Amino acid sequence: MIKTSFFIFFLHEIHNFYCLMIHIILFGPPGCGKGTQAKIISNKFGFIHLSTGVIFRDHMKRKTNLGKLASCYINKGILVPDFITTNMLNTEIQKHFKARGIIYDGYPRTINQIYSLEEVLTKFCLGKINIIFYFFIQKNLIINRLLKRGRTSHRDDDTDIITVQRRIKEYDEETSMIWNNHKYKDNIIRLNASLSVDKISIFIEKNIINLLY
Ligand code: AMP
């Protein structure tokens, strides 16, 4: 355990010396476990965890203008329009220029969002998208997971079956194809999201270590 942490620290130092910030995207349908993995991996590697869903919900809780606006979409289970989401995310990225890396959880979800991310990384010389972990899982498993999560998280968009189904439909119709461009084919790593949390995090960790090395 200590050995692994030291190894990761060592790789970091080498990477920091020679390279730019690392950008890792966790991509997949709602309920596939992106958030859980993003927390584990960001802690392990000292990366920033950016979840657009978490940021929106924080604004909703604080009743900011952005929160009020976003809630109109989130409560219906549909995507918040790109211009709102990209502006918010770009503002967040600018708070982390000194970070070793960023794990994106739930972003990008549209082609415009990919372009916007690439644009902001280029504009501020922050590196490029290094890896896209693509989570695959059967639909019935995620519906059960989301409804179960809703019982403890009290997230309205997790408790109502109609909203849950709408979010999955939105993913199937709007989001799932966004990486079809050939340009990304070497950056995508597919993973089986029905495996255990531990197995998935070890798999992700190994791939990040390969990247850093
Ligand atoms: P999540 O926590 O990732 O499941 O996101 C919850 C809700 O926030 C989604 O159903 C969308 O309404 C909204 N949302 C989160 N991320 C995005 C995004 N990248 N683009 C548009 N809407 C988003």
PDB file of C-alpha atoms and ligand atoms in Angstrom:
ATOM      1  CA  MET A   1       0.000   0.000   0.000  1.00  0.00           C
ATOM      2  CA  ILE A   2       2.738   2.461   1.068  1.00  0.00           C
ATOM      3  CA  LYS A   3       4.834   1.208  -1.833  1.00  0.00           C
ATOM      4  CA  THR A   4       2.035   1.961  -4.333  1.00  0.00           C
ATOM      5  CA  SER A   5       1.492   5.457  -2.898  1.00  0.00           C
ATOM      6  CA  PHE A   6       5.195   6.182  -3.080  1.00  0.00           C
ATOM      7  CA  PHE A   7       5.304   4.869  -6.642  1.00  0.00           C
ATOM      8  CA  ILE A   8       2.375   7.116  -7.640  1.00  0.00           C
ATOM      9  CA  PHE A   9       4.057  10.084  -5.923  1.00  0.00           C
ATOM     10  CA  PHE A  10       7.288   9.351  -7.761  1.00  0.00           C
ATOM     11  CA  LEU A  11       5.546   9.090 -11.145  1.00  0.00           C
ATOM     12  CA  HIS A  12       3.816  12.365 -10.419  1.00  0.00           C
ATOM     13  CA  GLU A  13       7.032  14.158  -9.787  1.00  0.00           C
ATOM     14  CA  ILE A  14       8.468  12.900 -13.080  1.00  0.00           C
ATOM     15  CA  HIS A  15       5.275  13.801 -14.894  1.00  0.00           C
ATOM     16  CA  ASN A  16       5.070  17.269 -13.318  1.00  0.00           C
ATOM     17  CA  PHE A  17       8.603  17.945 -14.354  1.00  0.00           C
ATOM     18  CA  TYR A  18       8.129  17.081 -17.998  1.00  0.00           C
ATOM     19  CA  CYS A  19       4.464  17.410 -18.808  1.00  0.00           C
ATOM     20  CA  LEU A  20       1.301  19.435 -18.561  1.00  0.00           C
ATOM     21  CA  MET A  21      -1.784  18.825 -16.501  1.00  0.00           C
ATOM     22  CA  ILE A  22      -3.556  15.482 -16.974  1.00  0.00           C
ATOM     23  CA  HIS A  23      -7.200  15.354 -18.049  1.00  0.00           C
ATOM     24  CA  ILE A  24      -9.215  12.201 -17.515  1.00  0.00           C
ATOM     25  CA  ILE A  25     -12.840  11.825 -18.475  1.00  0.00           C
ATOM     26  CA  LEU A  26     -15.194   9.322 -16.873  1.00  0.00           C
ATOM     27  CA  PHE A  27     -17.976   8.737 -19.334  1.00  0.00           C
ATOM     28  CA  GLY A  28     -21.105   6.605 -19.142  1.00  0.00           C
ATOM     29  CA  PRO A  29     -24.833   6.565 -18.327  1.00  0.00           C
ATOM     30  CA  PRO A  30     -26.249   7.915 -15.060  1.00  0.00           C
ATOM     31  CA  GLY A  31     -25.790   5.391 -12.250  1.00  0.00           C
ATOM     32  CA  CYS A  32     -22.838   3.588 -13.871  1.00  0.00           C
ATOM     33  CA  GLY A  33     -20.494   4.451 -10.967  1.00  0.00           C
ATOM     34  CA  LYS A  34     -18.554   7.395 -12.450  1.00  0.00           C
ATOM     35  CA  GLY A  35     -18.941   9.503  -9.317  1.00  0.00           C
ATOM     36  CA  THR A  36     -17.731   6.752  -6.981  1.00  0.00           C
ATOM     37  CA  GLN A  37     -14.675   6.080  -9.148  1.00  0.00           C
ATOM     38  CA  ALA A  38     -13.946   9.787  -9.617  1.00  0.00           C
ATOM     39  CA  LYS A  39     -13.760  10.193  -5.811  1.00  0.00           C
ATOM     40  CA  ILE A  40     -11.464   7.179  -5.341  1.00  0.00           C
ATOM     41  CA  ILE A  41      -9.134   8.058  -8.200  1.00  0.00           C
ATOM     42  CA  SER A  42      -8.935  11.792  -7.477  1.00  0.00           C
ATOM     43  CA  ASN A  43      -7.984  11.028  -3.838  1.00  0.00           C
ATOM     44  CA  LYS A  44      -5.430   8.467  -4.862  1.00  0.00           C
ATOM     45  CA  PHE A  45      -3.647  10.656  -7.401  1.00  0.00           C
ATOM     46  CA  GLY A  46      -4.297  14.081  -5.871  1.00  0.00           C
ATOM     47  CA  PHE A  47      -6.360  15.172  -8.864  1.00  0.00           C
ATOM     48  CA  ILE A  48      -9.258  17.620  -8.853  1.00  0.00           C
ATOM     49  CA  HIS A  49     -12.680  16.001  -9.223  1.00  0.00           C
ATOM     50  CA  LEU A  50     -15.045  18.086 -11.360  1.00  0.00           C
ATOM     51  CA  SER A  51     -18.618  16.839 -11.493  1.00  0.00           C
ATOM     52  CA  THR A  52     -21.043  19.099 -13.346  1.00  0.00           C
ATOM     53  CA  GLY A  53     -23.960  17.367 -11.586  1.00  0.00           C
ATOM     54  CA  VAL A  54     -22.452  18.109  -8.143  1.00  0.00           C
ATOM     55  CA  ILE A  55     -21.725  21.740  -9.074  1.00  0.00           C
ATOM     56  CA  PHE A  56     -25.276  22.245 -10.376  1.00  0.00           C
ATOM     57  CA  ARG A  57     -26.780  20.681  -7.249  1.00  0.00           C
ATOM     58  CA  ASP A  58     -24.620  22.916  -5.062  1.00  0.00           C
ATOM     59  CA  HIS A  59     -25.960  25.972  -6.906  1.00  0.00           C
ATOM     60  CA  MET A  60     -29.501  24.642  -6.521  1.00  0.00           C
ATOM     61  CA  LYS A  61     -28.988  24.205  -2.780  1.00  0.00           C
ATOM     62  CA  ARG A  62     -27.658  27.761  -2.461  1.00  0.00           C
ATOM     63  CA  LYS A  63     -30.511  28.997  -4.673  1.00  0.00           C
ATOM     64  CA  THR A  64     -28.199  30.986  -6.944  1.00  0.00           C
ATOM     65  CA  ASN A  65     -29.513  32.216 -10.313  1.00  0.00           C
ATOM     66  CA  LEU A  66     -27.581  29.443 -12.021  1.00  0.00           C
ATOM     67  CA  GLY A  67     -29.094  26.909  -9.611  1.00  0.00           C
ATOM     68  CA  LYS A  68     -32.636  28.153 -10.275  1.00  0.00           C
ATOM     69  CA  LEU A  69     -32.056  28.001 -14.012  1.00  0.00           C
ATOM     70  CA  ALA A  70     -30.423  24.567 -13.951  1.00  0.00           C
ATOM     71  CA  SER A  71     -33.154  23.071 -11.749  1.00  0.00           C
ATOM     72  CA  CYS A  72     -35.722  23.611 -14.550  1.00  0.00           C
ATOM     73  CA  TYR A  73     -33.797  21.081 -16.648  1.00  0.00           C
ATOM     74  CA  ILE A  74     -32.395  18.789 -13.966  1.00  0.00           C
ATOM     75  CA  ASN A  75     -35.766  18.131 -12.363  1.00  0.00           C
ATOM     76  CA  LYS A  76     -37.113  17.071 -15.752  1.00  0.00           C
ATOM     77  CA  GLY A  77     -34.181  14.724 -16.356  1.00  0.00           C
ATOM     78  CA  ILE A  78     -32.926  16.611 -19.410  1.00  0.00           C
ATOM     79  CA  LEU A  79     -29.538  18.138 -20.139  1.00  0.00           C
ATOM     80  CA  VAL A  80     -28.850  21.708 -19.084  1.00  0.00           C
ATOM     81  CA  PRO A  81     -28.181  23.735 -22.294  1.00  0.00           C
ATOM     82  CA  ASP A  82     -24.587  23.807 -23.485  1.00  0.00           C
ATOM     83  CA  PHE A  83     -23.943  27.532 -23.092  1.00  0.00           C
ATOM     84  CA  ILE A  84     -24.843  27.369 -19.384  1.00  0.00           C
ATOM     85  CA  THR A  85     -22.882  24.178 -18.724  1.00  0.00           C
ATOM     86  CA  THR A  86     -19.744  25.108 -20.664  1.00  0.00           C
ATOM     87  CA  ASN A  87     -19.548  28.561 -19.054  1.00  0.00           C
ATOM     88  CA  MET A  88     -19.869  27.050 -15.624  1.00  0.00           C
ATOM     89  CA  LEU A  89     -17.260  24.362 -16.301  1.00  0.00           C
ATOM     90  CA  ASN A  90     -14.808  26.818 -17.856  1.00  0.00           C
ATOM     91  CA  THR A  91     -15.064  29.002 -14.768  1.00  0.00           C
ATOM     92  CA  GLU A  92     -14.337  25.982 -12.572  1.00  0.00           C
ATOM     93  CA  ILE A  93     -11.309  24.905 -14.608  1.00  0.00           C
ATOM     94  CA  GLN A  94      -9.798  28.354 -14.218  1.00  0.00           C
ATOM     95  CA  LYS A  95      -9.724  27.842 -10.443  1.00  0.00           C
ATOM     96  CA  HIS A  96      -7.401  24.845 -10.868  1.00  0.00           C
ATOM     97  CA  PHE A  97      -4.570  25.949 -13.123  1.00  0.00           C
ATOM     98  CA  LYS A  98      -2.037  24.553 -10.674  1.00  0.00           C
ATOM     99  CA  ALA A  99      -3.646  21.122 -10.360  1.00  0.00           C
ATOM    100  CA  ARG A 100      -1.757  17.940 -11.305  1.00  0.00           C
ATOM    101  CA  GLY A 101      -4.772  16.670 -13.095  1.00  0.00           C
ATOM    102  CA  ILE A 102      -8.538  16.866 -13.387  1.00  0.00           C
ATOM    103  CA  ILE A 103     -11.060  14.036 -13.407  1.00  0.00           C
ATOM    104  CA  TYR A 104     -14.213  15.026 -15.274  1.00  0.00           C
ATOM    105  CA  ASP A 105     -17.324  13.238 -14.076  1.00  0.00           C
ATOM    106  CA  GLY A 106     -20.431  13.810 -16.191  1.00  0.00           C
ATOM    107  CA  TYR A 107     -18.749  16.227 -18.573  1.00  0.00           C
ATOM    108  CA  PRO A 108     -18.586  16.479 -21.566  1.00  0.00           C
ATOM    109  CA  ARG A 109     -22.005  15.121 -22.489  1.00  0.00           C
ATOM    110  CA  THR A 110     -22.396  16.741 -25.933  1.00  0.00           C
ATOM    111  CA  ILE A 111     -20.129  17.420 -28.904  1.00  0.00           C
ATOM    112  CA  ASN A 112     -20.216  21.158 -28.162  1.00  0.00           C
ATOM    113  CA  GLN A 113     -18.998  20.421 -24.669  1.00  0.00           C
ATOM    114  CA  ILE A 114     -16.067  18.387 -26.038  1.00  0.00           C
ATOM    115  CA  TYR A 115     -15.116  21.267 -28.333  1.00  0.00           C
ATOM    116  CA  SER A 116     -15.449  23.772 -25.536  1.00  0.00           C
ATOM    117  CA  LEU A 117     -13.218  21.672 -23.265  1.00  0.00           C
ATOM    118  CA  GLU A 118     -10.572  21.283 -25.962  1.00  0.00           C
ATOM    119  CA  GLU A 119     -10.729  25.004 -26.643  1.00  0.00           C
ATOM    120  CA  VAL A 120     -10.233  26.020 -23.018  1.00  0.00           C
ATOM    121  CA  LEU A 121      -7.347  23.552 -22.555  1.00  0.00           C
ATOM    122  CA  THR A 122      -5.613  24.929 -25.641  1.00  0.00           C
ATOM    123  CA  LYS A 123      -6.316  28.556 -24.743  1.00  0.00           C
ATOM    124  CA  PHE A 124      -4.685  28.255 -21.311  1.00  0.00           C
ATOM    125  CA  CYS A 125      -1.994  25.730 -22.370  1.00  0.00           C
ATOM    126  CA  LEU A 126      -3.317  23.158 -19.916  1.00  0.00           C
ATOM    127  CA  GLY A 127      -2.580  20.029 -21.940  1.00  0.00           C
ATOM    128  CA  LYS A 128      -5.115  17.782 -23.647  1.00  0.00           C
ATOM    129  CA  ILE A 129      -7.700  15.102 -22.962  1.00  0.00           C
ATOM    130  CA  ASN A 130      -5.507  12.104 -22.039  1.00  0.00           C
ATOM    131  CA  ILE A 131      -7.932   9.259 -21.351  1.00  0.00           C
ATOM    132  CA  ILE A 132     -11.656   8.707 -21.708  1.00  0.00           C
ATOM    133  CA  PHE A 133     -12.857   5.803 -19.554  1.00  0.00           C
ATOM    134  CA  TYR A 134     -16.059   4.584 -21.167  1.00  0.00           C
ATOM    135  CA  PHE A 135     -18.329   2.761 -18.670  1.00  0.00           C
ATOM    136  CA  PHE A 136     -20.618   0.087 -20.132  1.00  0.00           C
ATOM    137  CA  ILE A 137     -23.490  -1.421 -18.162  1.00  0.00           C
ATOM    138  CA  GLN A 138     -26.915  -2.993 -18.743  1.00  0.00           C
ATOM    139  CA  LYS A 139     -29.895  -0.663 -18.523  1.00  0.00           C
ATOM    140  CA  ASN A 140     -31.837  -2.668 -15.904  1.00  0.00           C
ATOM    141  CA  LEU A 141     -28.842  -2.540 -13.542  1.00  0.00           C
ATOM    142  CA  ILE A 142     -28.567   1.238 -13.700  1.00  0.00           C
ATOM    143  CA  ILE A 143     -32.289   1.787 -13.169  1.00  0.00           C
ATOM    144  CA  ASN A 144     -32.111  -0.309  -9.982  1.00  0.00           C
ATOM    145  CA  ARG A 145     -28.954   1.461  -8.839  1.00  0.00           C
ATOM    146  CA  LEU A 146     -30.429   4.930  -9.398  1.00  0.00           C
ATOM    147  CA  LEU A 147     -33.666   4.175  -7.558  1.00  0.00           C
ATOM    148  CA  LYS A 148     -31.698   2.639  -4.673  1.00  0.00           C
ATOM    149  CA  ARG A 149     -29.361   5.661  -4.548  1.00  0.00           C
ATOM    150  CA  GLY A 150     -32.407   7.970  -4.548  1.00  0.00           C
ATOM    151  CA  ARG A 151     -33.653   6.399  -1.304  1.00  0.00           C
ATOM    152  CA  THR A 152     -30.568   7.627   0.549  1.00  0.00           C
ATOM    153  CA  SER A 153     -29.441  10.676  -1.480  1.00  0.00           C
ATOM    154  CA  HIS A 154     -32.966  12.120  -1.705  1.00  0.00           C
ATOM    155  CA  ARG A 155     -32.117  13.426  -5.152  1.00  0.00           C
ATOM    156  CA  ASP A 156     -35.446  14.141  -6.853  1.00  0.00           C
ATOM    157  CA  ASP A 157     -34.015  13.101 -10.220  1.00  0.00           C
ATOM    158  CA  ASP A 158     -33.091   9.671  -8.758  1.00  0.00           C
ATOM    159  CA  THR A 159     -36.326   8.920  -6.909  1.00  0.00           C
ATOM    160  CA  ASP A 160     -38.852   9.407  -9.700  1.00  0.00           C
ATOM    161  CA  ILE A 161     -38.866   6.512 -12.206  1.00  0.00           C
ATOM    162  CA  ILE A 162     -40.088   8.754 -15.075  1.00  0.00           C
ATOM    163  CA  THR A 163     -37.159  11.178 -14.557  1.00  0.00           C
ATOM    164  CA  VAL A 164     -34.718   8.274 -14.247  1.00  0.00           C
ATOM    165  CA  GLN A 165     -35.962   6.816 -17.553  1.00  0.00           C
ATOM    166  CA  ARG A 166     -35.806  10.236 -19.193  1.00  0.00           C
ATOM    167  CA  ARG A 167     -32.156  10.663 -18.128  1.00  0.00           C
ATOM    168  CA  ILE A 168     -31.260   7.276 -19.564  1.00  0.00           C
ATOM    169  CA  LYS A 169     -33.098   8.122 -22.812  1.00  0.00           C
ATOM    170  CA  GLU A 170     -31.249  11.452 -22.924  1.00  0.00           C
ATOM    171  CA  TYR A 171     -27.970   9.550 -22.531  1.00  0.00           C
ATOM    172  CA  ASP A 172     -28.867   7.055 -25.282  1.00  0.00           C
ATOM    173  CA  GLU A 173     -30.055   9.716 -27.716  1.00  0.00           C
ATOM    174  CA  GLU A 174     -27.846  12.725 -26.990  1.00  0.00           C
ATOM    175  CA  THR A 175     -24.736  11.606 -25.217  1.00  0.00           C
ATOM    176  CA  SER A 176     -23.643   8.043 -25.912  1.00  0.00           C
ATOM    177  CA  MET A 177     -22.372   8.732 -29.481  1.00  0.00           C
ATOM    178  CA  ILE A 178     -20.326  11.858 -28.858  1.00  0.00           C
ATOM    179  CA  TRP A 179     -16.935  10.147 -29.066  1.00  0.00           C
ATOM    180  CA  ASN A 180     -17.630   8.566 -32.462  1.00  0.00           C
ATOM    181  CA  ASN A 181     -15.099  10.864 -34.103  1.00  0.00           C
ATOM    182  CA  HIS A 182     -12.035   8.825 -35.087  1.00  0.00           C
ATOM    183  CA  LYS A 183      -9.812  11.377 -33.452  1.00  0.00           C
ATOM    184  CA  TYR A 184     -10.611   9.963 -29.989  1.00  0.00           C
ATOM    185  CA  LYS A 185     -10.345   6.270 -30.745  1.00  0.00           C
ATOM    186  CA  ASP A 186      -6.885   5.862 -29.191  1.00  0.00           C
ATOM    187  CA  ASN A 187      -7.896   7.724 -26.043  1.00  0.00           C
ATOM    188  CA  ILE A 188     -10.947   5.615 -25.204  1.00  0.00           C
ATOM    189  CA  ILE A 189     -10.653   2.767 -22.719  1.00  0.00           C
ATOM    190  CA  ARG A 190     -13.794   0.689 -22.333  1.00  0.00           C
ATOM    191  CA  LEU A 191     -14.651  -0.818 -18.993  1.00  0.00           C
ATOM    192  CA  ASN A 192     -17.285  -3.153 -17.636  1.00  0.00           C
ATOM    193  CA  ALA A 193     -19.164  -1.072 -15.066  1.00  0.00           C
ATOM    194  CA  SER A 194     -20.985  -4.060 -13.588  1.00  0.00           C
ATOM    195  CA  LEU A 195     -17.741  -5.256 -11.951  1.00  0.00           C
ATOM    196  CA  SER A 196     -17.026  -4.451  -8.294  1.00  0.00           C
ATOM    197  CA  VAL A 197     -15.951  -0.945  -7.252  1.00  0.00           C
ATOM    198  CA  ASP A 198     -12.510  -2.286  -6.288  1.00  0.00           C
ATOM    199  CA  LYS A 199     -11.909  -4.097  -9.568  1.00  0.00           C
ATOM    200  CA  ILE A 200     -12.870  -1.013 -11.563  1.00  0.00           C
ATOM    201  CA  SER A 201     -10.703   1.351  -9.531  1.00  0.00           C
ATOM    202  CA  ILE A 202      -7.687  -0.966  -9.833  1.00  0.00           C
ATOM    203  CA  PHE A 203      -8.246  -1.109 -13.593  1.00  0.00           C
ATOM    204  CA  ILE A 204      -8.474   2.692 -13.854  1.00  0.00           C
ATOM    205  CA  GLU A 205      -5.468   3.164 -11.599  1.00  0.00           C
ATOM    206  CA  LYS A 206      -3.300   0.834 -13.714  1.00  0.00           C
ATOM    207  CA  ASN A 207      -4.176   2.715 -16.860  1.00  0.00           C
ATOM    208  CA  ILE A 208      -3.394   6.075 -15.282  1.00  0.00           C
ATOM    209  CA  ILE A 209      -0.055   4.778 -14.025  1.00  0.00           C
ATOM    210  CA  ASN A 210       0.729   3.598 -17.573  1.00  0.00           C
ATOM    211  CA  LEU A 211      -0.070   7.069 -18.804  1.00  0.00           C
ATOM    212  CA  LEU A 212       2.110   8.790 -16.233  1.00  0.00           C
ATOM    213  CA  TYR A 213       5.033   6.473 -16.740  1.00  0.00           C
TER     214      TYR A 213
HETATM  215  P1  AMP B   1     -25.378  13.819 -12.826  1.00  0.00           P
HETATM  216  O1  AMP B   1     -25.147  14.135 -11.384  1.00  0.00           O
HETATM  217  O2  AMP B   1     -24.116  13.757 -13.623  1.00  0.00           O
HETATM  218  O3  AMP B   1     -26.236  12.596 -13.017  1.00  0.00           O
HETATM  219  O4  AMP B   1     -26.195  15.049 -13.444  1.00  0.00           O
HETATM  220  C1  AMP B   1     -27.477  15.382 -12.956  1.00  0.00           C
HETATM  221  C2  AMP B   1     -28.162  16.292 -13.962  1.00  0.00           C
HETATM  222  O5  AMP B   1     -27.389  17.503 -14.111  1.00  0.00           O
HETATM  223  C3  AMP B   1     -28.286  15.718 -15.373  1.00  0.00           C
HETATM  224  O6  AMP B   1     -29.426  14.899 -15.516  1.00  0.00           O
HETATM  225  C4  AMP B   1     -28.393  16.995 -16.200  1.00  0.00           C
HETATM  226  O7  AMP B   1     -29.682  17.560 -16.116  1.00  0.00           O
HETATM  227  C5  AMP B   1     -27.433  17.943 -15.468  1.00  0.00           C
HETATM  228  N1  AMP B   1     -26.073  17.842 -16.026  1.00  0.00           N
HETATM  229  C6  AMP B   1     -24.964  17.349 -15.401  1.00  0.00           C
HETATM  230  N2  AMP B   1     -23.902  17.408 -16.203  1.00  0.00           N
HETATM  231  C7  AMP B   1     -24.342  17.933 -17.379  1.00  0.00           C
HETATM  232  C8  AMP B   1     -23.705  18.215 -18.611  1.00  0.00           C
HETATM  233  N3  AMP B   1     -22.412  17.960 -18.819  1.00  0.00           N
HETATM  234  N4  AMP B   1     -24.464  18.778 -19.592  1.00  0.00           N
HETATM  235  C9  AMP B   1     -25.766  19.047 -19.400  1.00  0.00           C
HETATM  236  N5  AMP B   1     -26.429  18.769 -18.275  1.00  0.00           N
HETATM  237  C10 AMP B   1     -25.728  18.228 -17.252  1.00  0.00           C
END
